[in-house]
Short mmCIF file of C-alpha atoms in Angstrom, two decimals:
data_model
loop_
_atom_site.label_atom_id
_atom_site.label_comp_id
_atom_site.label_asym_id
_atom_site.label_seq_id
_atom_site.Cartn_x
_atom_site.Cartn_y
_atom_site.Cartn_z
CA MET A 1 -156.78 76.36 142.90
CA ASP A 2 -155.28 80.32 144.09
CA PHE A 3 -153.73 80.07 147.42
CA THR A 4 -153.22 82.95 149.40
CA LEU A 5 -149.14 83.54 151.04
CA THR A 6 -150.57 83.43 154.30
CA GLN A 7 -152.23 79.76 153.48
CA ILE A 8 -149.60 78.40 152.02
CA LEU A 9 -147.19 79.65 154.63
CA HIS A 10 -149.74 78.15 157.61
CA GLN A 11 -149.76 74.71 155.67
CA LEU A 12 -146.27 74.80 155.68
CA TRP A 13 -145.77 75.71 159.07
CA ILE A 14 -148.52 72.83 160.10
CA ALA A 15 -146.68 70.21 157.80
CA ARG A 16 -143.14 71.48 159.39
CA ILE A 17 -142.66 68.20 161.34
CA PRO A 18 -143.13 65.83 158.46
CA ILE A 19 -141.34 67.85 156.11
CA VAL A 20 -138.09 68.27 158.54
CA GLN A 21 -138.53 64.27 159.26
CA GLY A 22 -138.83 63.80 155.69
CA LEU A 23 -135.55 65.95 154.61
CA GLY A 24 -133.93 64.37 158.36
CA VAL A 25 -134.73 60.44 156.04
CA THR A 26 -133.18 62.21 152.47
CA MET A 27 -129.86 63.34 154.16
CA ALA A 28 -129.45 60.35 156.66
CA ALA A 29 -130.24 57.91 153.08
CA ALA A 30 -127.69 59.91 150.69
CA ALA A 31 -125.21 60.78 153.96
CA LEU A 32 -125.16 56.46 154.34
CA ALA A 33 -124.86 55.61 150.46
CA ILE A 34 -122.23 58.12 150.19
CA VAL A 35 -120.08 56.84 153.09
CA ALA A 36 -120.59 52.76 151.81
CA GLY A 37 -120.45 53.71 148.52
CA SER A 38 -117.48 55.63 149.06
CA VAL A 39 -115.87 53.09 151.00
CA LEU A 40 -116.96 50.32 148.57
CA GLY A 41 -115.78 52.56 145.19
CA VAL A 42 -111.68 52.92 147.05
CA GLY A 43 -112.25 49.19 147.06
CA VAL A 44 -113.64 48.64 143.74
CA GLY A 45 -110.89 51.45 141.93
CA LEU A 46 -107.76 49.46 143.65
CA ALA A 47 -109.10 46.26 142.11
CA LEU A 48 -109.61 47.41 138.83
CA THR A 49 -106.25 49.59 138.93
CA TYR A 50 -104.14 46.72 140.59
CA GLY A 51 -105.76 43.84 141.01
CA THR A 52 -105.36 40.65 139.48
CA ARG A 53 -105.82 39.76 135.76
CA THR A 54 -109.24 38.03 137.30
CA LEU A 55 -110.32 40.77 139.72
CA ARG A 56 -110.15 43.59 137.20
CA TRP A 57 -112.39 41.41 134.98
CA LEU A 58 -115.34 40.63 137.78
CA THR A 59 -114.93 44.41 138.81
CA ARG A 60 -114.80 45.59 135.42
CA ALA A 61 -118.05 43.03 135.44
CA TYR A 62 -119.72 44.62 138.16
CA THR A 63 -119.08 48.59 137.71
CA ASP A 64 -119.96 48.08 134.17
CA PHE A 65 -123.10 46.21 134.99
CA ILE A 66 -124.69 48.93 137.45
CA ARG A 67 -123.36 51.50 135.96
CA GLY A 68 -125.52 50.68 133.11
CA THR A 69 -128.30 49.63 135.37
CA PRO A 70 -131.00 53.34 136.10
CA VAL A 71 -131.26 53.80 140.22
CA LEU A 72 -134.40 52.65 139.93
CA VAL A 73 -134.55 49.26 138.73
CA LEU A 74 -131.64 49.08 141.04
CA VAL A 75 -134.04 50.27 143.98
CA LEU A 76 -137.01 48.28 143.03
CA ALA A 77 -134.42 45.47 142.44
CA SER A 78 -132.94 45.79 145.99
CA TYR A 79 -136.18 45.45 147.36
CA TYR A 80 -138.63 43.16 145.46
CA ILE A 81 -135.76 40.61 144.18
CA LEU A 82 -133.96 40.91 147.41
CA GLY A 83 -136.83 40.47 149.52
CA ALA A 84 -137.84 37.69 147.33
CA ALA A 85 -134.69 35.71 147.70
CA GLY A 86 -135.22 35.92 151.84
CA VAL A 87 -132.57 39.01 152.31
CA GLN A 88 -135.31 40.91 154.31
CA LEU A 89 -134.56 44.49 154.50
CA SER A 90 -136.52 47.47 155.58
CA PRO A 91 -137.44 49.97 152.44
CA PHE A 92 -135.37 52.55 153.42
CA GLN A 93 -132.49 49.80 154.38
CA ALA A 94 -132.38 47.99 150.67
CA GLY A 95 -132.96 51.92 149.13
CA VAL A 96 -129.78 53.05 151.55
CA LEU A 97 -127.68 49.25 150.06
CA ALA A 98 -129.27 50.58 146.18
CA LEU A 99 -127.37 54.09 146.07
CA ALA A 100 -124.72 52.36 147.39
CA VAL A 101 -123.71 50.20 145.26
CA PHE A 102 -124.85 52.38 142.42
CA CYS A 103 -122.49 54.98 144.72
CA SER A 104 -119.88 52.37 144.68
CA SER A 105 -119.44 52.03 140.94
CA HIS A 106 -118.94 55.69 140.16
CA VAL A 107 -116.49 55.96 142.86
CA GLY A 108 -114.90 53.39 141.69
CA GLU A 109 -114.62 54.34 138.15
CA ILE A 110 -113.14 57.71 139.25
CA VAL A 111 -110.74 56.29 141.53
CA ARG A 112 -109.41 54.35 139.30
CA GLY A 113 -108.44 57.13 136.92
CA ALA A 114 -107.07 58.93 139.44
CA LEU A 115 -104.97 56.18 140.46
CA GLN A 116 -103.84 55.64 136.54
CA ALA A 117 -103.14 59.07 136.41
CA ILE A 118 -100.48 59.00 139.45
CA PRO A 119 -96.83 59.09 137.96
CA ILE A 120 -95.60 55.51 138.67
CA GLY A 121 -92.33 57.30 140.37
CA GLN A 122 -94.80 57.83 143.22
CA ILE A 123 -94.96 54.11 143.64
CA GLU A 124 -91.14 53.46 143.19
CA ALA A 125 -90.13 56.36 145.48
CA ALA A 126 -92.35 54.95 147.87
CA LYS A 127 -90.91 51.76 147.06
CA ALA A 128 -87.31 52.22 147.33
CA ILE A 129 -87.72 53.37 150.54
CA GLY A 130 -88.57 50.02 151.84
CA LEU A 131 -92.72 50.92 152.39
CA THR A 132 -95.04 48.37 151.95
CA PHE A 133 -98.19 48.81 149.41
CA PRO A 134 -100.37 49.10 152.17
CA GLN A 135 -98.11 51.59 152.98
CA THR A 136 -97.65 53.37 150.07
CA PHE A 137 -101.61 53.28 149.22
CA ARG A 138 -102.23 54.70 152.46
CA TYR A 139 -99.20 58.09 153.24
CA VAL A 140 -98.65 58.41 148.47
CA LEU A 141 -101.33 57.53 146.46
CA LEU A 142 -104.66 58.08 148.81
CA PRO A 143 -103.88 61.33 149.61
CA LEU A 144 -103.02 62.28 145.78
CA ALA A 145 -105.88 60.69 144.57
CA ILE A 146 -108.28 61.98 147.13
CA ARG A 147 -107.83 65.60 145.97
CA GLN A 148 -107.75 64.32 142.59
CA VAL A 149 -111.27 62.94 142.97
CA LEU A 150 -112.82 65.42 145.26
CA PRO A 151 -114.43 67.57 142.27
CA THR A 152 -116.17 64.61 140.32
CA TRP A 153 -116.92 63.09 144.15
CA VAL A 154 -118.72 66.04 144.85
CA ASN A 155 -120.73 65.89 141.81
CA THR A 156 -121.95 61.90 142.69
CA ALA A 157 -122.41 63.03 146.14
CA ALA A 158 -124.88 65.44 145.18
CA GLU A 159 -126.69 63.07 142.02
CA MET A 160 -126.58 60.40 145.70
CA VAL A 161 -129.55 63.23 147.33
CA LYS A 162 -131.26 63.36 144.03
CA ALA A 163 -131.37 59.61 143.20
CA SER A 164 -132.56 59.40 146.76
CA THR A 165 -135.67 61.07 145.64
CA LEU A 166 -136.53 57.54 144.12
CA LEU A 167 -136.93 55.49 147.23
CA SER A 168 -139.93 57.44 147.60
CA ILE A 169 -141.37 54.13 145.50
CA ILE A 170 -140.52 52.14 147.95
CA GLY A 171 -141.89 54.11 150.47
CA VAL A 172 -139.16 55.26 151.99
CA GLY A 173 -140.42 58.51 153.81
CA ASP A 174 -138.03 60.52 152.33
CA LEU A 175 -138.24 64.47 152.06
CA LEU A 176 -140.43 63.94 148.97
CA LEU A 177 -142.71 61.43 149.74
CA ALA A 178 -143.34 64.06 152.98
CA SER A 179 -144.10 66.60 150.54
CA GLN A 180 -146.36 64.89 148.31
CA GLU A 181 -148.48 63.97 151.03
CA VAL A 182 -148.59 67.13 152.18
CA ILE A 183 -150.03 68.37 148.71
CA SER A 184 -152.46 65.06 148.68
CA ARG A 185 -153.75 66.73 151.94
CA THR A 186 -154.07 70.20 150.66
CA PHE A 187 -153.58 70.24 146.99
CA MET A 188 -150.68 72.76 147.45
CA SER A 189 -149.00 71.07 144.72
CA LEU A 190 -147.11 73.96 143.12
CA PRO A 191 -145.27 75.64 146.48
CA PHE A 192 -144.74 72.37 148.03
CA TYR A 193 -142.91 70.83 145.58
CA PHE A 194 -141.29 74.10 144.67
CA PHE A 195 -139.78 73.94 148.90
CA ALA A 196 -138.61 70.63 148.19
CA GLY A 197 -137.20 71.55 145.21
CA PHE A 198 -135.83 74.61 147.61
CA LEU A 199 -134.63 72.10 150.25
CA TYR A 200 -132.97 69.46 148.01
CA PHE A 201 -130.87 73.07 146.11
CA THR A 202 -129.54 73.64 149.73
CA VAL A 203 -128.96 70.67 150.80
CA ASN A 204 -126.10 70.05 147.48
CA PHE A 205 -125.29 73.56 147.90
CA ALA A 206 -123.48 72.74 151.09
CA ILE A 207 -122.30 69.57 149.58
CA GLU A 208 -120.56 71.43 146.92
CA HIS A 209 -119.70 74.77 149.28
CA PHE A 210 -118.06 71.92 151.44
CA GLY A 211 -116.46 70.46 148.35
CA ARG A 212 -114.66 73.18 147.14
CA TYR A 213 -113.64 74.21 150.96
CA VAL A 214 -111.78 70.80 151.42
CA GLU A 215 -110.58 71.93 147.32
CA ARG A 216 -108.98 74.80 148.64
CA LYS A 217 -107.29 73.45 152.26
CA THR A 218 -105.61 70.41 150.80
CA GLN A 219 -104.54 72.30 147.69
CA ILE A 220 -100.82 71.81 147.45
CA PRO A 221 -98.66 74.77 147.57
CA SER A 222 -96.49 75.14 144.28
CA MET B 1 -60.32 42.13 153.65
CA ALA B 2 -63.54 43.66 154.60
CA SER B 3 -66.39 41.31 152.86
CA ASN B 4 -67.97 42.78 149.86
CA ILE B 5 -71.26 45.06 150.08
CA LEU B 6 -72.78 44.24 147.17
CA GLU B 7 -72.37 41.24 144.72
CA ILE B 8 -73.35 40.36 141.68
CA GLN B 9 -73.56 36.97 139.83
CA ASN B 10 -74.37 35.89 136.65
CA LEU B 11 -77.72 39.12 136.19
CA HIS B 12 -80.04 37.99 133.88
CA LYS B 13 -83.13 40.13 133.12
CA ARG B 14 -85.49 39.75 129.70
CA PHE B 15 -87.98 41.64 129.05
CA GLY B 16 -89.93 38.54 126.50
CA ALA B 17 -88.13 37.72 124.62
CA VAL B 18 -85.41 40.30 124.37
CA GLU B 19 -82.20 39.76 126.78
CA VAL B 20 -81.51 43.23 127.94
CA LEU B 21 -78.98 42.27 130.82
CA LYS B 22 -76.42 39.07 129.42
CA GLY B 23 -74.78 38.22 132.85
CA ILE B 24 -73.08 40.64 135.17
CA ASP B 25 -71.07 39.79 137.48
CA CYS B 26 -69.80 42.59 139.69
CA ALA B 27 -68.96 43.46 143.60
CA MET B 28 -68.37 46.20 145.57
CA LYS B 29 -67.10 46.64 149.47
CA GLN B 30 -67.36 49.42 151.72
CA GLY B 31 -66.39 52.69 150.50
CA ASP B 32 -66.54 51.81 146.86
CA VAL B 33 -67.94 54.13 144.35
CA VAL B 34 -68.84 52.72 140.82
CA CYS B 35 -70.23 54.31 137.82
CA VAL B 36 -71.51 52.87 135.62
CA ILE B 37 -71.24 54.68 131.35
CA GLY B 38 -72.62 53.05 128.66
CA SER B 39 -74.91 54.52 126.03
CA SER B 40 -78.23 53.79 125.97
CA GLY B 41 -80.31 50.57 126.08
CA SER B 42 -77.03 49.11 127.22
CA GLY B 43 -78.98 48.20 130.26
CA LYS B 44 -77.63 50.69 133.22
CA THR B 45 -80.32 51.46 135.00
CA THR B 46 -82.43 47.82 134.15
CA MET B 47 -78.91 46.60 136.05
CA LEU B 48 -79.19 49.26 139.27
CA ARG B 49 -83.38 48.78 139.61
CA CYS B 50 -82.69 45.02 139.79
CA ILE B 51 -80.55 46.05 142.69
CA ASN B 52 -83.86 47.51 144.97
CA MET B 53 -86.06 44.89 142.66
CA LEU B 54 -88.24 47.76 140.95
CA GLU B 55 -87.11 45.07 138.30
CA ASP B 56 -87.39 41.74 138.95
CA PHE B 57 -84.31 39.59 137.53
CA SER B 58 -84.76 36.12 135.72
CA GLU B 59 -80.92 34.67 136.40
CA GLY B 60 -78.48 34.68 138.72
CA THR B 61 -78.38 36.33 142.51
CA ILE B 62 -77.77 39.47 143.96
CA ARG B 63 -76.63 39.61 147.34
CA ILE B 64 -76.32 43.13 149.16
CA ASP B 65 -74.71 42.28 153.46
CA ASP B 66 -74.86 38.75 152.55
CA GLN B 67 -78.75 38.58 152.05
CA ASP B 68 -80.45 37.51 148.94
CA ILE B 69 -82.16 40.05 147.31
CA GLY B 70 -85.77 39.07 145.56
CA TYR B 71 -84.89 35.39 145.44
CA GLU B 72 -84.39 32.14 147.54
CA ILE B 73 -83.73 28.61 146.16
CA ARG B 74 -86.08 26.72 147.99
CA ASN B 75 -86.40 22.92 147.38
CA GLY B 76 -84.42 23.69 144.38
CA VAL B 77 -86.90 26.29 143.03
CA ARG B 78 -86.22 29.75 142.48
CA ARG B 79 -88.93 31.50 144.30
CA ARG B 80 -90.04 34.61 144.69
CA LYS B 81 -90.02 36.02 148.06
CA SER B 82 -92.65 38.09 149.93
CA GLU B 83 -93.44 41.70 149.34
CA LYS B 84 -92.81 42.16 152.96
CA GLU B 85 -89.75 40.31 153.10
CA ILE B 86 -88.85 42.60 149.73
CA ALA B 87 -89.66 45.98 150.91
CA ARG B 88 -87.76 44.89 153.95
CA GLN B 89 -85.04 44.20 151.72
CA ARG B 90 -85.73 47.45 149.26
CA ALA B 91 -84.61 49.49 152.57
CA LEU B 92 -81.02 48.17 152.53
CA THR B 93 -80.62 50.66 149.48
CA GLY B 94 -81.38 54.09 148.92
CA MET B 95 -82.28 55.31 145.50
CA ALA B 96 -82.26 58.55 143.58
CA PHE B 97 -84.84 59.04 140.79
CA GLN B 98 -83.67 60.96 137.24
CA GLN B 99 -87.26 62.22 138.15
CA PHE B 100 -86.46 63.02 141.40
CA ASN B 101 -90.15 61.80 142.12
CA LEU B 102 -90.95 63.35 145.59
CA PHE B 103 -94.10 62.81 147.20
CA PRO B 104 -95.77 66.51 146.38
CA HIS B 105 -98.11 66.39 149.09
CA MET B 106 -95.58 66.70 151.62
CA THR B 107 -92.95 69.09 152.98
CA ALA B 108 -89.22 68.61 152.55
CA THR B 109 -89.22 67.18 155.74
CA GLU B 110 -91.93 64.95 155.61
CA ASN B 111 -90.64 63.52 152.70
CA ILE B 112 -87.35 62.22 154.58
CA MET B 113 -89.75 61.84 157.82
CA LEU B 114 -92.36 59.36 156.40
CA GLY B 115 -89.59 56.28 155.23
CA LEU B 116 -88.09 56.84 158.67
CA VAL B 117 -90.93 56.54 160.78
CA LYS B 118 -93.18 53.98 158.65
CA VAL B 119 -90.33 52.20 158.15
CA LYS B 120 -87.37 51.52 160.68
CA ASN B 121 -90.52 52.83 163.33
CA MET B 122 -88.90 56.28 164.82
CA HIS B 123 -89.59 58.45 166.96
CA ARG B 124 -91.33 61.62 165.39
CA ASP B 125 -89.06 63.62 167.44
CA GLN B 126 -85.75 61.88 166.12
CA ALA B 127 -87.21 61.38 162.44
CA HIS B 128 -87.77 65.34 162.38
CA ALA B 129 -84.42 65.81 163.85
CA ILE B 130 -82.91 63.18 161.01
CA ALA B 131 -84.42 65.46 158.50
CA GLU B 132 -83.21 69.06 159.75
CA LYS B 133 -79.47 67.15 159.62
CA TRP B 134 -79.91 65.45 156.26
CA LEU B 135 -81.31 68.76 154.91
CA ASP B 136 -78.87 70.56 156.38
CA ARG B 137 -76.07 69.16 154.57
CA VAL B 138 -77.48 69.45 151.34
CA GLY B 139 -78.10 72.67 152.10
CA LEU B 140 -81.39 73.01 152.40
CA LEU B 141 -82.68 73.54 155.93
CA GLU B 142 -84.11 76.79 155.19
CA ARG B 143 -86.42 74.99 153.13
CA ARG B 144 -87.55 72.79 155.59
CA ASP B 145 -90.96 73.38 154.87
CA TYR B 146 -91.59 73.95 151.30
CA TYR B 147 -93.12 71.80 149.23
CA PRO B 148 -91.44 70.24 146.18
CA GLY B 149 -93.65 72.00 143.96
CA GLN B 150 -92.15 75.24 145.36
CA LEU B 151 -88.22 74.06 144.58
CA SER B 152 -86.22 74.25 141.88
CA GLY B 153 -85.02 71.09 139.85
CA GLY B 154 -81.42 71.20 141.65
CA GLN B 155 -83.35 71.49 145.11
CA GLN B 156 -85.82 68.83 144.75
CA GLN B 157 -82.92 66.80 143.70
CA ARG B 158 -81.01 66.89 146.90
CA VAL B 159 -84.39 66.50 148.81
CA ALA B 160 -85.05 63.12 147.48
CA ILE B 161 -80.87 62.27 147.92
CA ALA B 162 -81.05 62.88 151.64
CA ARG B 163 -84.74 61.42 151.82
CA ALA B 164 -82.94 58.45 150.17
CA ILE B 165 -79.44 58.86 152.68
CA ALA B 166 -81.79 59.29 155.70
CA MET B 167 -82.26 55.77 156.07
CA SER B 168 -78.81 54.63 156.15
CA PRO B 169 -78.75 52.24 153.28
CA LYS B 170 -76.06 49.79 152.86
CA LEU B 171 -75.84 50.82 149.17
CA MET B 172 -76.64 54.08 147.54
CA LEU B 173 -77.74 54.33 143.81
CA PHE B 174 -78.49 56.73 141.92
CA ASP B 175 -80.09 56.41 138.35
CA GLU B 176 -78.80 59.64 136.28
CA VAL B 177 -79.54 62.17 138.35
CA THR B 178 -78.79 64.86 136.86
CA SER B 179 -80.23 64.00 133.58
CA ALA B 180 -83.61 66.00 133.84
CA LEU B 181 -81.79 69.20 135.28
CA ASP B 182 -80.96 72.10 133.09
CA PRO B 183 -77.56 72.66 133.06
CA GLU B 184 -76.82 75.64 136.06
CA LEU B 185 -78.26 72.92 138.57
CA VAL B 186 -76.45 69.79 137.70
CA ASN B 187 -73.64 71.15 139.45
CA GLU B 188 -75.24 71.64 142.92
CA VAL B 189 -76.47 68.14 143.25
CA LEU B 190 -72.90 66.60 141.91
CA LEU B 191 -71.26 68.76 144.77
CA VAL B 192 -73.81 66.63 147.32
CA ILE B 193 -72.63 63.81 145.25
CA LYS B 194 -69.15 64.27 145.97
CA ASP B 195 -69.49 65.52 149.67
CA LEU B 196 -70.88 61.66 150.51
CA ALA B 197 -68.33 60.10 148.35
CA ARG B 198 -65.61 61.77 150.28
CA GLU B 199 -67.37 60.50 153.14
CA GLY B 200 -66.80 56.70 152.26
CA MET B 201 -70.50 56.90 151.59
CA THR B 202 -70.56 53.07 149.14
CA MET B 203 -72.60 54.31 145.80
CA LEU B 204 -73.10 52.87 142.62
CA LEU B 205 -74.74 55.60 140.37
CA VAL B 206 -75.94 55.56 136.15
CA THR B 207 -74.43 58.70 134.51
CA HIS B 208 -73.88 60.84 131.30
CA GLU B 209 -71.61 63.15 133.60
CA MET B 210 -68.03 61.52 132.10
CA ARG B 211 -66.00 63.88 134.02
CA PHE B 212 -67.66 63.44 137.71
CA ALA B 213 -67.55 59.74 136.94
CA PHE B 214 -63.61 60.58 135.95
CA GLU B 215 -63.45 62.59 139.30
CA VAL B 216 -65.27 61.06 141.46
CA SER B 217 -64.98 56.89 141.15
CA SER B 218 -63.16 54.68 142.72
CA ARG B 219 -63.89 52.16 139.62
CA VAL B 220 -65.78 52.90 136.00
CA ILE B 221 -68.13 50.03 134.48
CA PHE B 222 -69.11 50.64 130.91
CA MET B 223 -72.17 49.03 129.90
CA ASN B 224 -72.52 47.55 126.26
CA GLN B 225 -75.19 45.46 125.06
CA GLY B 226 -76.79 44.30 128.46
CA ARG B 227 -72.32 42.94 129.38
CA ILE B 228 -69.72 44.64 131.24
CA GLY B 229 -68.06 45.74 128.15
CA GLU B 230 -64.63 47.17 130.76
CA GLU B 231 -64.26 47.99 133.63
CA GLY B 232 -61.31 49.27 136.30
CA ASP B 233 -59.79 52.54 137.21
CA PRO B 234 -61.10 55.57 136.13
CA ARG B 235 -58.04 57.14 134.75
CA GLU B 236 -56.92 54.41 133.29
CA MET B 237 -60.09 53.99 131.44
CA PHE B 238 -60.79 56.67 130.42
CA LEU B 239 -57.37 57.90 129.46
CA ASN B 240 -56.30 54.37 127.58
CA PRO B 241 -59.42 52.12 127.15
CA LYS B 242 -58.55 49.01 126.30
CA THR B 243 -61.74 47.74 123.63
CA GLU B 244 -62.57 50.09 120.61
CA ARG B 245 -65.94 50.16 121.91
CA LEU B 246 -65.00 52.43 124.47
CA ALA B 247 -63.05 53.89 123.02
CA GLU B 248 -65.60 55.38 120.90
CA PHE B 249 -68.15 55.43 123.17
CA LEU B 250 -66.05 58.08 125.14
CA LYS B 251 -65.28 60.01 121.47
CA SER B 252 -68.90 60.72 121.23
CA SER B 253 -69.39 62.13 125.02
CA THR B 254 -68.96 65.28 126.18
CA PHE B 255 -66.53 65.35 128.85
CA ASN B 256 -66.89 68.67 130.71
#
């Protein structure tokens, strides 16, 4: 079916509210998953690097298992298996949980790599002035690690935005689902998929630029 | 007679089956400047690192300012103290490292302030004033806002020394602080240490700078294969070594 530009713009105008709402859900889901996943991921990275043998083994099993599982499977498991086990989560909550868990395993690995790359002399110098480990982490390791993980972390954040499209499978009204609903009503598949793609690109483009801005701002002068 | 600042008794350190320290006894009084010399692998650095618990030690006791460092005997069993207590005890000593180890994301001033604010719970203004005082003392006040990456090796080491000393430690430990420096930068660091020695700072230094050890120390310890091979007045030791091993070591060392 051929549509004129006027028809497309007209339908886009009519569908503006559900699409903006869908975009809002996508951004909220991705943002929550990134924040929760990153906080959890820092804990995972710490455990992988400085944990006792048992803790290291447990977190290693966790990251390997999660990273080896497709996000779609995690999303479905989080909704259906938790539901069957008596933990009733809304599709949105279940989706965010799955994304956050997935994000945490990736961030955990990134943080481990960054922490292990910090010279041991930094920890020794911090110890030598009497800092406790939590203080060393807060004032020495974390600021150095953050600078190292930033580029890869931005990448993971963008992946989370893209992975959030999978939440439409369990009925979360995200940007993709909102677009599909408009398409099923108007049959304008190409223009609306293209428009959705453009919005995803814009969000990720913004994340990437924000990442580069933070990278520039936190660069250590030398 | 003044009591000892540092007292080491029968210190042993093993890395698995290898015994690196085989029973060290040593004491230092307020204002002593003791240089530890010896060939690589003789245990000099390990001894220094045991004193501030950067290395756990296997046997013996280390006392600083009448406090048992790192371990306590409870019900006849030797136990490692809590991490918090060990962190507190580490602040009794200051340490300067071969690789400086300044925090690269902090300016010279911030490097010095961190311990004052977070360990000594000092107000930021007071910590700032102390940091500036010490930067001035090591001749780097005008570089106070520079990051380590913007400083030369010698300047970084001077900031690192200032960072350690600003914490007012009872004892300063120097671990081959000039070994990683270009030859022309060695002197600026040695001058700072000499200056501190003149002021009565109690210092234990591991060094390969023989002339410096000769000039600055009130006592020299020669370590050999995990034991104290010889100990005494620098003049006596450098000019009339009693053991053959020390004589050999001195012959192979450059004295400049």
